[in-house]
Coordinates of C-alpha atoms in Angstrom, one line a residue:
Chain Z
M73 CA -19.4 -171.7 191.6
K74 CA -17.4 -171.9 194.8
L75 CA -15.8 -175.2 195.7
A76 CA -13.9 -176.0 198.9
L77 CA -11.0 -178.5 198.3
F78 CA -9.5 -180.3 201.2
G79 CA -6.2 -182.2 200.8
G80 CA -4.8 -184.9 203.1
L81 CA -6.5 -184.9 206.5
Y82 CA -4.1 -187.2 208.3
S83 CA -6.7 -187.7 211.0
N84 CA -6.6 -184.0 211.9
Y85 CA -10.3 -183.8 212.7
L86 CA -9.8 -180.5 214.6
A87 CA -8.4 -178.7 211.5
L88 CA -11.2 -180.3 209.4
E89 CA -13.9 -178.9 211.7
V90 CA -12.4 -175.4 211.4
A91 CA -12.0 -175.7 207.6
I92 CA -15.6 -176.9 207.2
A93 CA -16.9 -173.9 209.2
D94 CA -14.7 -171.5 207.2
A95 CA -15.9 -172.9 203.9
Q96 CA -19.5 -172.7 205.0
Q97 CA -19.0 -169.0 206.0
R98 CA -17.7 -168.5 202.4
N99 CA -21.0 -170.0 201.1
V100 CA -19.3 -172.7 199.0
D101 CA -21.5 -174.8 196.8
A102 CA -19.8 -178.0 197.5
M103 CA -16.9 -179.5 199.5
Y104 CA -14.4 -182.2 198.3
C105 CA -11.6 -184.1 200.0
L106 CA -8.8 -185.4 197.8
G107 CA -7.8 -188.4 200.0
D108 CA -5.4 -189.6 202.7
L109 CA -7.9 -189.3 205.5
G110 CA -5.7 -191.1 208.0
A111 CA -2.0 -191.0 209.0
F112 CA 0.1 -189.1 211.4
G113 CA -2.6 -187.8 213.8
P114 CA -4.8 -189.4 216.5
Y115 CA -8.2 -191.2 216.5
P116 CA -8.5 -191.8 212.8
D117 CA -12.3 -192.6 213.1
R118 CA -13.1 -189.1 214.0
V119 CA -12.9 -187.5 210.6
F120 CA -15.5 -189.9 209.1
P121 CA -18.6 -188.5 210.8
L122 CA -17.6 -185.0 209.8
L123 CA -17.2 -186.0 206.1
R124 CA -20.6 -187.8 206.1
Q125 CA -22.5 -185.1 208.0
H126 CA -21.3 -182.3 205.7
E127 CA -21.6 -184.4 202.5
I128 CA -18.0 -184.0 201.6
I129 CA -17.2 -186.0 198.4
C130 CA -14.0 -187.9 198.7
V131 CA -11.3 -189.2 196.4
Q132 CA -9.2 -192.2 197.5
G133 CA -5.6 -191.5 198.5
N134 CA -2.9 -194.1 198.7
Y135 CA -3.3 -194.2 202.5
D136 CA -7.1 -194.9 202.1
D137 CA -6.4 -197.7 199.6
S138 CA -3.9 -199.2 202.1
I139 CA -6.1 -198.9 205.2
G140 CA -9.2 -199.9 203.3
N141 CA -7.6 -203.0 201.9
E142 CA -5.5 -203.6 205.0
L143 CA -2.2 -203.6 203.0
N144 CA 1.2 -203.8 204.7
D145 CA 2.2 -200.2 204.3
C146 CA 1.0 -196.7 203.3
Q147 CA 2.5 -196.9 199.7
C148 CA 4.3 -193.6 200.1
G149 CA 7.4 -195.1 198.6
Y150 CA 10.0 -194.0 201.1
T151 CA 13.4 -195.6 200.7
D152 CA 15.2 -194.2 203.7
P153 CA 15.2 -196.6 206.7
D154 CA 14.3 -193.8 209.2
D155 CA 11.5 -192.5 207.0
N156 CA 10.1 -196.0 206.7
H157 CA 10.3 -196.5 210.4
F158 CA 8.1 -193.4 211.2
A159 CA 5.8 -194.1 208.2
Q160 CA 5.2 -197.6 209.6
V161 CA 4.5 -196.4 213.2
S162 CA 1.9 -194.0 211.8
Y163 CA 0.4 -196.6 209.5
D164 CA 0.2 -199.4 212.1
Y165 CA -1.5 -197.1 214.5
T166 CA -4.0 -195.9 211.9
L167 CA -4.8 -199.4 210.7
Q168 CA -5.4 -200.6 214.2
N169 CA -7.6 -197.7 215.1
T170 CA -9.8 -197.5 212.0
C171 CA -13.1 -199.4 212.4
A172 CA -14.2 -202.0 209.9
D173 CA -17.1 -199.9 208.6
N174 CA -14.8 -197.0 207.8
K175 CA -12.3 -199.4 206.2
A176 CA -15.0 -200.6 203.9
W177 CA -16.0 -197.0 203.1
L178 CA -12.4 -196.2 202.2
R179 CA -12.2 -199.2 199.9
G180 CA -15.1 -198.0 197.9
L181 CA -13.9 -194.4 197.3
P182 CA -13.2 -193.5 193.6
K183 CA -9.6 -192.9 192.6
E184 CA -10.5 -189.7 190.8
L185 CA -13.5 -187.4 190.1
G186 CA -14.3 -185.6 186.9
L187 CA -16.5 -182.5 187.3
T188 CA -17.8 -179.9 184.9
V189 CA -18.1 -176.6 186.6
D190 CA -19.2 -173.5 184.7
G191 CA -18.1 -175.4 181.6
L192 CA -14.7 -176.1 182.9
R193 CA -13.5 -179.7 183.0
L194 CA -12.0 -180.4 186.5
L195 CA -10.1 -183.5 187.3
L196 CA -9.8 -184.2 191.0
C197 CA -7.1 -186.7 192.0
H198 CA -4.9 -187.5 194.9
G199 CA -1.3 -187.6 193.6
S200 CA -1.4 -187.3 189.9
P201 CA -4.0 -188.2 187.3
R202 CA -2.0 -191.2 186.3
R203 CA -0.9 -192.6 189.7
T204 CA -2.4 -192.1 193.1
N205 CA 0.9 -192.0 194.9
E206 CA 2.9 -189.8 192.5
F207 CA 4.4 -186.7 194.1
L208 CA 4.0 -183.6 192.0
W209 CA 6.3 -181.2 193.7
Q210 CA 6.5 -177.6 192.4
S211 CA 10.2 -177.8 191.9
T212 CA 10.5 -181.1 190.2
T213 CA 7.5 -181.0 187.8
S214 CA 8.0 -179.4 184.5
T215 CA 5.2 -177.5 182.8
A216 CA 5.6 -179.7 179.7
F217 CA 4.8 -182.7 181.9
L218 CA 1.7 -181.1 183.3
N219 CA 0.6 -180.1 179.8
R220 CA 0.9 -183.7 178.8
L221 CA -1.3 -184.8 181.7
A222 CA -3.9 -182.2 180.9
D223 CA -3.8 -183.3 177.2
E224 CA -4.1 -187.0 178.0
R225 CA -7.1 -186.4 180.3
S226 CA -8.7 -183.6 178.5
A227 CA -8.8 -181.5 181.7
D228 CA -8.9 -177.7 182.0
L229 CA -7.9 -177.9 185.7
I230 CA -6.0 -180.7 187.4
I231 CA -6.5 -180.6 191.1
G232 CA -4.4 -182.8 193.5
T233 CA -2.7 -183.0 196.9
H234 CA -0.3 -185.7 198.3
T235 CA 2.9 -183.6 198.7
G236 CA 1.6 -181.6 201.7
I237 CA 2.5 -178.2 200.2
H238 CA 0.1 -176.0 198.1
W239 CA 1.0 -174.5 194.8
Q240 CA -0.4 -173.8 191.4
R241 CA 0.8 -173.2 187.8
E242 CA -0.7 -171.9 184.6
L243 CA -0.4 -174.4 181.7
R244 CA -0.6 -174.1 178.0
D245 CA -4.0 -172.9 176.5
L246 CA -5.1 -171.3 179.7
R247 CA -5.3 -174.5 181.6
R248 CA -4.1 -174.9 185.2
Y249 CA -2.7 -177.3 187.8
V250 CA -3.6 -176.7 191.5
N251 CA -2.2 -178.5 194.5
V252 CA -4.6 -177.7 197.3
G253 CA -2.2 -178.4 200.2
V254 CA -3.2 -180.5 203.3
L255 CA -5.2 -180.1 206.4
G256 CA -3.3 -182.8 208.2
R257 CA -0.1 -181.1 209.1
P258 CA 1.6 -177.7 208.6
E259 CA 3.6 -177.0 205.5
N260 CA 7.2 -177.1 206.8
D261 CA 7.3 -173.3 207.0
G262 CA 7.5 -172.8 210.8
S263 CA 3.8 -171.9 211.0
T264 CA 1.4 -174.1 212.9
N265 CA -1.5 -173.4 210.6
V266 CA -2.6 -175.8 207.9
W267 CA -4.2 -175.1 204.4
Y268 CA -7.1 -175.8 202.2
T269 CA -8.2 -174.2 198.9
V270 CA -11.3 -172.5 197.6
L271 CA -11.9 -172.5 193.9
R272 CA -14.1 -169.8 192.5
T273 CA -15.2 -169.9 188.9
G274 CA -17.4 -167.8 186.6
S275 CA -19.3 -165.0 188.3
D276 CA -17.9 -166.1 191.7
A277 CA -14.3 -165.4 190.6
D278 CA -12.6 -162.0 191.1
S279 CA -13.2 -159.5 188.4
D280 CA -9.5 -159.5 187.5
A281 CA -9.1 -163.3 187.8
L282 CA -7.1 -165.1 185.1
P283 CA -9.3 -167.1 182.8
C284 CA -9.2 -170.8 182.3
T285 CA -10.0 -172.7 179.1
A286 CA -13.5 -174.1 178.6
N287 CA -14.0 -175.6 175.2
G288 CA -12.4 -172.7 173.4
G289 CA -14.0 -170.1 175.8
A290 CA -12.3 -168.5 178.8
I291 CA -13.9 -168.7 182.2
P292 CA -12.4 -166.6 185.1
V293 CA -11.0 -168.7 187.9
S294 CA -9.8 -167.6 191.3
V295 CA -7.8 -169.9 193.5
D296 CA -7.7 -169.0 197.2
F297 CA -5.2 -170.8 199.4
V298 CA -6.7 -170.5 202.8
P299 CA -4.6 -170.8 206.0
V300 CA -6.5 -172.7 208.8
A301 CA -5.7 -171.9 212.4
Y302 CA -6.9 -174.6 214.7
D303 CA -6.3 -175.9 218.3
Y304 CA -2.9 -177.6 217.5
E305 CA -2.1 -177.8 221.2
L306 CA -5.2 -180.0 221.8
L307 CA -4.2 -182.1 218.8
A308 CA -0.6 -182.5 220.3
N309 CA -2.0 -183.5 223.6
E310 CA -4.2 -186.1 222.0
M311 CA -1.2 -187.4 220.1
R312 CA 0.7 -187.7 223.3
R313 CA -2.2 -189.5 224.9
E314 CA -2.1 -192.0 222.0
K315 CA 1.7 -192.4 222.4
L316 CA 2.4 -191.2 218.9
P317 CA 6.0 -190.3 218.2
D318 CA 7.4 -187.1 219.7
E319 CA 8.7 -186.2 216.2
F320 CA 5.1 -186.0 214.9
I321 CA 4.1 -183.8 217.9
Q322 CA 7.0 -181.5 217.3
T323 CA 5.8 -180.9 213.7
V324 CA 2.3 -180.0 214.9
M325 CA 3.7 -177.7 217.6
T326 CA 6.4 -175.9 215.5
G327 CA 5.3 -176.2 211.8
W328 CA 8.6 -177.9 210.8
W329 CA 8.7 -181.3 209.3
T330 CA 10.8 -183.7 211.3
T331 CA 10.3 -187.0 209.6
C332 CA 9.9 -188.4 206.1
L333 CA 12.1 -185.7 204.7
E334 CA 13.9 -187.8 202.1
I335 CA 11.1 -187.4 199.6
L336 CA 11.5 -183.7 199.6
P337 CA 13.4 -182.2 196.6
S338 CA 16.2 -180.0 197.6
R339 CA 14.3 -176.8 196.9
E340 CA 11.4 -177.7 199.2
R341 CA 13.7 -179.1 201.8
R342 CA 16.0 -176.1 201.9
V343 CA 13.2 -173.9 203.3
G344 CA 12.6 -176.2 206.2
K345 CA 14.5 -176.5 209.4
F346 CA 15.6 -180.2 209.2
Chain S
M970 CA 28.5 -206.1 175.1
S971 CA 26.8 -208.4 172.6
N972 CA 23.2 -209.1 172.5
P973 CA 22.7 -212.5 174.1
E974 CA 19.7 -213.1 171.7
V975 CA 17.7 -214.7 174.4
M976 CA 14.7 -216.4 172.9
D977 CA 11.3 -214.9 173.9
T978 CA 12.8 -212.1 175.9
P979 CA 10.2 -209.7 177.5
R980 CA 10.1 -206.4 175.7
I981 CA 9.3 -203.2 177.5
E982 CA 7.4 -200.4 175.9
L983 CA 8.0 -196.7 176.7
T984 CA 4.7 -195.3 177.6
S985 CA 5.7 -192.0 179.0
L986 CA 9.0 -190.2 178.5
D987 CA 9.4 -188.7 181.9
E988 CA 13.1 -188.4 182.2
L989 CA 15.6 -187.3 179.6
W990 CA 19.2 -188.1 180.2
F991 CA 22.2 -186.3 178.6
Q992 CA 25.5 -188.3 178.3
V993 CA 27.0 -184.9 178.5
A994 CA 30.6 -186.0 179.0
G995 CA 30.4 -189.2 176.9
T996 CA 32.7 -191.8 178.5
I997 CA 35.3 -189.3 179.4
C998 CA 36.2 -189.0 183.1
N999 CA 39.1 -187.7 185.2
L1000 CA 38.9 -190.9 187.3
T1001 CA 39.2 -194.6 186.3
C1002 CA 36.9 -196.3 188.8
R1003 CA 37.4 -200.0 189.0
H1004 CA 33.7 -200.7 189.1
C1005 CA 32.5 -198.3 186.4
F1006 CA 29.8 -200.0 184.4
I1007 CA 30.8 -198.2 181.2
S1008 CA 34.5 -198.2 181.9
C1009 CA 34.9 -194.4 181.8
S1010 CA 38.4 -193.0 181.9
P1011 CA 40.4 -190.0 180.7
N1012 CA 41.1 -192.0 177.5
N1013 CA 37.8 -193.7 176.8
H1014 CA 36.4 -191.8 173.8
S1015 CA 33.7 -194.3 172.9
F1016 CA 31.3 -191.5 173.5
E1017 CA 32.3 -187.8 173.2
F1018 CA 31.1 -184.6 174.9
L1019 CA 27.7 -183.2 173.9
S1020 CA 27.6 -179.7 172.5
F1021 CA 25.4 -176.9 173.9
E1022 CA 23.4 -177.0 170.6
Q1023 CA 22.8 -180.8 170.9
V1024 CA 21.5 -180.3 174.4
E1025 CA 19.3 -177.4 173.4
T1026 CA 17.9 -179.2 170.4
A1027 CA 16.9 -182.2 172.6
L1028 CA 15.4 -179.9 175.2
L1029 CA 13.2 -178.3 172.6
E1030 CA 12.2 -181.7 171.3
S1031 CA 11.5 -182.9 174.8
V1032 CA 8.7 -180.4 175.4
E1033 CA 6.6 -182.1 172.7
Q1034 CA 7.0 -185.4 174.7
G1035 CA 6.1 -183.8 178.0
V1036 CA 9.4 -184.7 179.7
R1037 CA 9.2 -184.1 183.4
E1038 CA 12.9 -183.8 184.4
Y1039 CA 16.5 -183.9 183.1
Y1040 CA 19.6 -185.8 184.1
F1041 CA 23.2 -185.1 183.2
T1042 CA 25.9 -187.8 183.4
G1043 CA 29.1 -189.1 181.9
G1044 CA 31.9 -189.7 182.5
E1045 CA 32.3 -186.6 184.7
P1046 CA 29.8 -184.0 183.5
F1047 CA 31.9 -181.1 184.8
L1048 CA 34.7 -181.9 182.4
N1049 CA 32.4 -180.5 179.7
R1050 CA 33.1 -176.8 179.7
N1051 CA 29.6 -176.1 178.5
L1052 CA 27.9 -177.8 181.4
V1053 CA 27.1 -174.7 183.3
P1054 CA 25.4 -172.9 180.4
M1055 CA 23.6 -176.2 179.5
L1056 CA 22.2 -176.6 183.1
K1057 CA 21.1 -172.9 183.1
R1058 CA 19.3 -173.5 179.8
T1059 CA 17.8 -176.7 181.1
L1060 CA 16.4 -174.9 184.2
D1061 CA 14.2 -172.9 181.8
F1062 CA 12.4 -176.2 180.9
G1063 CA 12.4 -178.2 184.2
P1064 CA 14.3 -179.7 187.1
A1065 CA 17.8 -181.0 186.5
T1066 CA 20.1 -183.5 188.3
V1067 CA 23.8 -183.9 187.7
L1068 CA 25.6 -187.1 188.5
T1069 CA 29.2 -186.1 189.4
N1070 CA 32.2 -187.5 191.2
G1071 CA 32.6 -184.1 193.0
T1072 CA 36.3 -183.8 192.4
V1073 CA 36.5 -181.0 189.8
L1074 CA 33.8 -178.5 191.1
K1075 CA 34.7 -174.8 191.1
P1076 CA 33.1 -172.3 193.4
E1077 CA 32.3 -169.9 190.6
W1078 CA 30.4 -172.6 188.7
L1079 CA 28.3 -173.4 191.8
S1080 CA 27.6 -169.7 192.5
E1081 CA 26.3 -169.3 189.0
L1082 CA 24.2 -172.4 189.2
R1083 CA 22.8 -171.6 192.5
A1084 CA 21.6 -168.2 191.2
A1085 CA 20.2 -169.9 188.1
E1086 CA 18.3 -172.4 190.3
E1087 CA 16.9 -169.6 192.4
Q1088 CA 15.7 -167.8 189.4
S1089 CA 14.1 -170.8 187.6
G1090 CA 11.9 -172.2 190.4
F1091 CA 13.0 -175.7 189.5
S1092 CA 15.3 -177.9 191.6
L1093 CA 18.9 -178.5 190.6
E1094 CA 20.1 -181.7 192.3
F1095 CA 23.6 -183.1 192.6
R1096 CA 24.2 -186.8 193.0
V1097 CA 27.8 -187.2 194.2
S1098 CA 29.4 -190.6 193.9
V1099 CA 31.5 -191.4 197.0
D1100 CA 31.7 -195.1 197.6
G1101 CA 31.9 -195.1 201.4
P1102 CA 32.4 -192.9 204.4
A1103 CA 36.2 -193.3 204.5
A1104 CA 39.2 -193.3 202.2
E1105 CA 39.9 -196.9 203.1
I1106 CA 36.6 -198.0 201.6
N1107 CA 36.3 -195.5 198.7
D1108 CA 39.9 -195.1 197.4
P1109 CA 40.6 -198.8 196.4
I1110 CA 37.6 -198.5 194.1
R1111 CA 37.8 -194.9 192.9
G1112 CA 41.5 -194.2 193.1
D1113 CA 44.0 -192.8 195.6
G1114 CA 43.1 -189.5 197.2
T1115 CA 39.6 -189.5 195.6
F1116 CA 37.7 -189.6 198.9
E1117 CA 39.3 -186.4 200.2
R1118 CA 38.8 -184.7 196.8
A1119 CA 35.2 -185.8 196.6
I1120 CA 34.4 -184.8 200.1
K1121 CA 35.8 -181.3 199.5
G1122 CA 33.4 -181.1 196.5
V1123 CA 30.5 -182.2 198.8
A1124 CA 31.5 -179.4 201.3
L1125 CA 31.6 -176.9 198.5
L1126 CA 28.1 -177.9 197.3
C1127 CA 26.9 -177.5 200.9
E1128 CA 28.6 -174.1 201.2
H1129 CA 26.6 -173.0 198.2
D1130 CA 23.4 -174.2 199.9
F1131 CA 22.9 -177.2 197.6
L1132 CA 21.8 -180.4 199.3
P1133 CA 23.9 -183.1 197.6
I1134 CA 22.7 -186.7 197.4
I1135 CA 25.6 -189.0 198.2
T1136 CA 25.4 -192.2 196.3
M1137 CA 27.5 -195.1 197.4
T1138 CA 28.0 -198.3 195.4
Q1139 CA 27.8 -201.1 197.9
T1140 CA 31.1 -203.0 198.1
W1141 CA 30.4 -204.3 201.6
D1142 CA 28.1 -206.8 203.3
D1143 CA 24.4 -205.8 203.8
S1144 CA 24.9 -206.2 207.5
R1145 CA 27.1 -203.1 207.6
N1146 CA 24.7 -200.8 205.9
A1147 CA 23.3 -199.1 209.0
E1148 CA 26.9 -198.5 210.4
I1149 CA 28.1 -197.1 207.0
L1150 CA 25.1 -194.7 206.8
Q1151 CA 25.7 -193.5 210.3
Q1152 CA 29.4 -193.1 209.7
F1153 CA 28.7 -191.0 206.6
R1154 CA 26.2 -188.9 208.4
D1155 CA 28.9 -188.1 211.0
V1156 CA 31.4 -187.2 208.3
L1157 CA 28.9 -184.9 206.6
R1158 CA 28.0 -183.2 209.9
Q1159 CA 31.7 -182.5 210.5
L1160 CA 31.7 -180.8 207.1
G1161 CA 28.8 -178.6 208.1
C1162 CA 26.3 -180.6 205.9
H1163 CA 23.4 -180.9 208.3
R1164 CA 20.8 -182.5 206.0
P1165 CA 22.5 -185.6 204.8
R1166 CA 20.9 -187.4 201.9
L1167 CA 22.5 -190.8 201.4
K1168 CA 21.7 -193.7 199.1
I1169 CA 23.3 -197.1 198.9
L1170 CA 23.3 -198.5 195.4
P1171 CA 23.9 -202.0 194.1
R1172 CA 26.8 -202.9 191.9
L1173 CA 26.2 -203.2 188.2
K1174 CA 28.2 -206.2 187.1
I1175 CA 29.2 -204.9 183.6
G1176 CA 32.1 -202.8 182.2
A1177 CA 35.1 -202.5 184.5
E1178 CA 33.1 -204.1 187.3
E1179 CA 32.9 -207.4 185.4
N1180 CA 36.7 -207.6 185.3
R1181 CA 37.1 -206.4 189.0
M1182 CA 34.7 -209.0 190.4
E1183 CA 32.4 -211.1 188.3
G1184 CA 29.7 -210.6 185.6
Y1185 CA 26.1 -211.6 185.6
A1186 CA 25.2 -215.3 185.6
E1187 CA 23.1 -216.4 182.7
T1188 CA 20.2 -217.0 185.0
E1189 CA 20.2 -213.3 186.1
R1190 CA 17.8 -212.2 183.4
I1191 CA 14.3 -211.0 183.4
T1192 CA 11.7 -213.6 182.3
H1193 CA 8.1 -213.2 181.2
Q1194 CA 7.0 -214.8 184.4
M1195 CA 8.9 -212.1 186.4
M1196 CA 7.1 -209.4 184.5
E1197 CA 3.6 -210.7 185.4
G1198 CA 2.1 -208.2 187.9
F1199 CA 5.4 -206.3 188.1
D1200 CA 5.2 -202.5 188.3
R1201 CA 7.1 -201.6 185.1
N1202 CA 7.7 -198.1 186.3
Q1203 CA 10.6 -199.6 188.3
L1204 CA 12.5 -200.1 185.1
L1205 CA 14.2 -196.9 183.9
C1206 CA 13.7 -197.8 180.2
H1207 CA 9.9 -197.7 180.7
H1208 CA 10.1 -193.9 181.1
S1209 CA 13.6 -192.6 180.0
R1210 CA 15.9 -192.2 177.1
V1211 CA 19.5 -191.0 176.8
I1212 CA 20.9 -188.4 174.4
T1213 CA 24.5 -189.2 173.4
N1214 CA 26.8 -187.8 170.7
R1215 CA 26.1 -191.1 168.8
G1216 CA 22.3 -190.9 169.0
V1217 CA 19.5 -191.7 171.5
Y1218 CA 20.1 -194.7 173.7
V1219 CA 17.8 -196.8 175.9
C1220 CA 19.4 -196.1 179.3
P1221 CA 22.7 -194.7 180.7
I1222 CA 23.8 -198.2 181.7
L1223 CA 23.5 -200.0 178.4
L1224 CA 25.6 -197.7 176.3
E1225 CA 27.8 -200.5 175.2
A1226 CA 24.9 -202.9 174.4
S1227 CA 24.7 -203.7 170.7
D1228 CA 21.1 -202.8 170.5
G1229 CA 21.3 -200.0 173.1
K1230 CA 20.9 -197.3 170.4
M1231 CA 17.2 -196.6 169.7
G1232 CA 17.5 -193.9 167.0
D1233 CA 19.0 -190.6 166.0
T1234 CA 16.2 -188.4 167.3
L1235 CA 13.8 -188.8 170.3
A1236 CA 10.9 -189.3 168.0
E1237 CA 12.7 -192.3 166.5
S1238 CA 13.6 -193.8 169.8
L1239 CA 10.3 -194.5 171.5
H1240 CA 9.9 -198.1 170.4
P1241 CA 10.0 -201.1 172.9
F1242 CA 13.3 -202.5 174.1
P1243 CA 14.1 -206.2 174.8
L1244 CA 15.2 -206.7 178.5
N1245 CA 18.1 -209.0 177.5
Y1246 CA 20.8 -207.9 179.9
G1247 CA 22.0 -208.7 183.4
A1248 CA 21.9 -205.0 184.2
C1249 CA 18.2 -205.1 183.4
Y1250 CA 17.9 -207.7 186.2
T1251 CA 19.5 -205.3 188.7
C1252 CA 17.2 -202.5 187.6
Y1253 CA 14.3 -205.0 188.1
Q1254 CA 15.5 -206.0 191.6
F1255 CA 16.3 -202.5 192.9
G1256 CA 14.2 -200.1 190.9
A1257 CA 15.4 -197.3 188.7
I1258 CA 18.5 -196.7 190.8
C1259 CA 20.0 -193.9 188.6
T1260 CA 17.1 -191.5 189.2
N1261 CA 15.9 -189.8 192.3
T1262 CA 13.7 -192.7 193.0
T1263 CA 11.8 -191.2 195.8
L1264 CA 10.2 -189.0 193.1
R1265 CA 8.8 -192.2 191.5
P1266 CA 7.2 -194.4 194.1
R1267 CA 5.9 -197.8 193.4
E1268 CA 2.5 -197.9 191.7
S1269 CA -0.2 -198.2 194.3
D1270 CA -2.8 -200.0 192.2

């Protein structure tokens, strides 16, 4: 099986269009989105028709829960005053520009999805299997902790997003954790492209792929992190038109994160510019 | 600190041991801060240094519990001459954070630790206690000359490409917070630290601080009603335990509490704890302030 896994969209419908076309070209069997459809970008309603038209199955992120239920903030848990300021600008804009039908749709999304693919038990979530808004950064998440999550949820593969940076790790007993990255904004690496992930299992995996556990068996699994080049200049222009903060536009144009940096552990922050 | 034996106190269960703390320097510190919640000093031997073997034994036991990250505190952790090898060993298991006063750091230790961090793939964070952006604010609390010494430590950490988190215990009015933060950002920029990470922490009105200012009022306690609908993850004891030379304790704040000791091993120490103390009230109000709290956002559902 081949699955396309999209992380946070952050209203970046332009990147979503390119990613969908890329996934179709790879003949994926199904497409999933792991939540946080809005935030950061312009015209939040524009991602919804794409998701529906292409039958992309969605998990609810913390942003979706907030927008859907019209809460006061995005539940990202920032504590720095500057981070909270920019998060609120983004949230207020998204809340104001998401129509009632789409809010209702966000409200109804599941918080997680369990799939069985080629005998492998996949758990699709937003932050972590235990909490929608939990950040699982590569540098601050021990393998013992991920093993515990996989044990508790009887999962062979745990698949999430939320941090904005893709990574994966092999766990005990041939299990795996995969963070699929996000389509919403670049990865704080100075490149303008964004990322999604293709998961290939069984006969669709590479011949030398590492196996993953399946009820005592071992199914080959390939994880492809796919860079997505899209028209970021158009996105930036639209953000300007919508009077979104220059700091957000700078991120789209340069690939460096400029706001909400306090949540980054030192290791992830060190590689960025700010 | 005696147990106030409050009737019908809410108890909190530990559902997930996410953070393991090491009271690695006991209550021994080169400074004698006037607000220290466990009254650390050069002569306070209530708790002694941990050995490398004690830390390693706990690390191995922690894997079974699925611990996510590790914290090292004291006293001043760097007074323990085994701290560097302990941290290097810890980075084999997961991310580590050291709570230090920054006054005794040596370049050779930081070079070794920076290389170990790079090799491990996990983060090594430093939380440096400096109680304000100027000696006039910091030194009356932490001792003469400590601001300058701590700031040199911060600069040394930045030179080694660490990104220290400065933690300030708030001894000023709330209205000054923005000004204090900006002033500290300016100080750090002048030192060449261009990615300031600053946190203002509330005072914990126990230990030396109880004598300096005032203790908790009897009404400053967590009640059952307060726990209704409350996200228990905000309380450190819901997801942490502390290894000391005298056994496993509930949290790094309540070392002197009569019922703070939970057991001799981690496995014995996972039972619920009664939220009897004024310090529990501060943890309730502000969240688990001792940890890198941004890694633990409030529950969304």
